[in-house]
XYZ file of C-alpha atoms in Angstrom:
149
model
C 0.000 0.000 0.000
C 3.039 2.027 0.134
C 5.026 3.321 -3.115
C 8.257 2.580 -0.497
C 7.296 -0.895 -1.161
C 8.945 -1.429 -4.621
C 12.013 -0.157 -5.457
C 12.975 2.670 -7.465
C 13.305 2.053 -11.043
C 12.494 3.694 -14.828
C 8.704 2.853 -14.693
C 5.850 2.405 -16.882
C 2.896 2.651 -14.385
C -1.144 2.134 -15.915
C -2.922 3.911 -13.213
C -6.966 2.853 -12.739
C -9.141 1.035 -10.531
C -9.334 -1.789 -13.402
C -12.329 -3.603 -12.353
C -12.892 -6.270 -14.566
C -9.902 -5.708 -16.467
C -11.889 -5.608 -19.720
C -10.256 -4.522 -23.235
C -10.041 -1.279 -22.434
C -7.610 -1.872 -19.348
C -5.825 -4.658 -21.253
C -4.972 -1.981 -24.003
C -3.676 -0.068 -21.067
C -1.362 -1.926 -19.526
C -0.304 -2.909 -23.380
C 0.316 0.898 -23.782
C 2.523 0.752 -20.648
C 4.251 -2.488 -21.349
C 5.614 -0.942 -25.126
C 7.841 1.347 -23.184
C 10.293 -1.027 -22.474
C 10.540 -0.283 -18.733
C 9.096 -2.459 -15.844
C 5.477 -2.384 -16.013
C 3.948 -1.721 -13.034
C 0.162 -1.464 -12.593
C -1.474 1.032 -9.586
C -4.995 0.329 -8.731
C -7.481 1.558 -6.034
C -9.127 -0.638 -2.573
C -11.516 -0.461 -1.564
C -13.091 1.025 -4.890
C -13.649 5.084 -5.075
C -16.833 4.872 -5.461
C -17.863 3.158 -2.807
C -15.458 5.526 -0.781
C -17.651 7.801 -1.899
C -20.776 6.649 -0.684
C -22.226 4.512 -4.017
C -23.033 1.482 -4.371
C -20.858 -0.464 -6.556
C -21.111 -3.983 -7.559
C -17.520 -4.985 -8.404
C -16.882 -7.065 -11.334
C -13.342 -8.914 -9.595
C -12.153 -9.459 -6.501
C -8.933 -7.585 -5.825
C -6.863 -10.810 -5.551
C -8.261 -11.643 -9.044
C -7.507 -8.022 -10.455
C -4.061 -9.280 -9.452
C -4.473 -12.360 -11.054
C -5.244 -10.691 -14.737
C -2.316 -8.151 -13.863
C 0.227 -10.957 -14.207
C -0.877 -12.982 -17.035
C -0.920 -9.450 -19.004
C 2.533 -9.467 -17.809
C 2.558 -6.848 -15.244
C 5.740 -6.930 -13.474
C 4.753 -5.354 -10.209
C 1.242 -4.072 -8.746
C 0.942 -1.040 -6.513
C -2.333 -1.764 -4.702
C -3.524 2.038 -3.071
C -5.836 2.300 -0.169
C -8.458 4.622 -1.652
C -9.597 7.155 0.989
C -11.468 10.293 1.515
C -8.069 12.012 2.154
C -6.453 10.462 -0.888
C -9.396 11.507 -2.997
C -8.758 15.041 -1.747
C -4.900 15.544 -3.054
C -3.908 17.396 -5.987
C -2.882 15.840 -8.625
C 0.825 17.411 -8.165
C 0.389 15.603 -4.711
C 0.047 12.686 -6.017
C 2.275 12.592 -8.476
C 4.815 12.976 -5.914
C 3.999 10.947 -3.352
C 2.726 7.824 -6.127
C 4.716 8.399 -8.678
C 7.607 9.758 -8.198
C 8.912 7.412 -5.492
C 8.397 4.613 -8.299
C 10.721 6.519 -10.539
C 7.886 6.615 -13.112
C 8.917 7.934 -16.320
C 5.717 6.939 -18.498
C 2.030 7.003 -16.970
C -0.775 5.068 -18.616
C -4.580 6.122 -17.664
C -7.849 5.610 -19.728
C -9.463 9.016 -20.852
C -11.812 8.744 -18.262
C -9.308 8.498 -14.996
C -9.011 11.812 -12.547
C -7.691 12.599 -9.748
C -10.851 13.943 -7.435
C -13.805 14.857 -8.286
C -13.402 18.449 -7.604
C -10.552 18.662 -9.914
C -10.513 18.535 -13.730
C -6.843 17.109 -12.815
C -4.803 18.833 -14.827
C -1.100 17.338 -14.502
C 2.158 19.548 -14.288
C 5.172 16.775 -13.548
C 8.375 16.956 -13.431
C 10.639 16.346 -16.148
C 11.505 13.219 -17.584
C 7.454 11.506 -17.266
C 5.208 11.009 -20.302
C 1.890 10.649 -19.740
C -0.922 8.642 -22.012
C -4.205 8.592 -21.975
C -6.748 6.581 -24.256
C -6.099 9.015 -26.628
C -2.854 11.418 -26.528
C 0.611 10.796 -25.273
C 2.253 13.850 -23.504
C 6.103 14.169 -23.499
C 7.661 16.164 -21.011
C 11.241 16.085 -21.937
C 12.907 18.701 -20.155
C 9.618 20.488 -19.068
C 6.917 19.857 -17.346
C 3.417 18.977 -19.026
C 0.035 20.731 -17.994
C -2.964 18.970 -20.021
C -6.077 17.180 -18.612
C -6.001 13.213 -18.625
């Protein structure tokens, strides 16, 4: 539950909750896996939404989400307790304290994925990180990137 858990390392991270891990996730982690660094998944428990106060029916357990993660040949899986005071950080926030740690270079999220919902999380990272989403890839080179996911 801790990014101090794995060690630092170039990083290709697909960030989601991924239940299910339908097509669309699968093309995610695909995404993350063609950058030739270790592929390393983060997901969410318990799900936001419920964190949130929905009801949610999941599709997979969490040990099964695992499961999936390694035949799609995730190397390692960041598993994030999802909580009210996670759900309230900045983006920037979490890019350093998630990300960062990892030594992420690429991040991978569907078109849908934010940050809170009282953020249109809008990303400025350090240098060095790319981000893709299901439709653009942002490289930040020697600047930082600013552009909704």
């Amino acid at each position: 539950y801790a990014p101090s858990e794995l060690d630092r390392r170039d990083r290709a991270v697909a960030i989601g909750v991924f239940d299910g891990v339908h097509r669309g996730h699968r093309l995610l982690v695909e995404a993350a896996r063609s950058a030739e660094l270790t592929t390393t998944v983060i997901t969410f428990d318990p799900h936001p939404r419920r964190v949130l106060g929905y009801q949610v029916e999941l599709l997979t357990t969490l040990e099964r989400r695992l499961e999936l993660f390694a035949e799609l040949g995730v190397e390692e899986t960041l598993v994030v307790e999802f909580t009210l005071e996670l759900e309230r950080l900045e983006p920037e926030e979490f890019a350093a304290d998630f990300l960062a740690p990892l030594g992420t270079r690429v991040v991978v999220a569907g078109e849908n994925f934010h940050f809170n919902r009282g953020n249109p999380s809008r990303v400025k990272n350090g240098p060095g990180t790319d981000f893709i989403d299901g439709k653009r890839t942002f490289h930040s080179k020697n600047h930082g990137i600013n552009d909704s996911w």
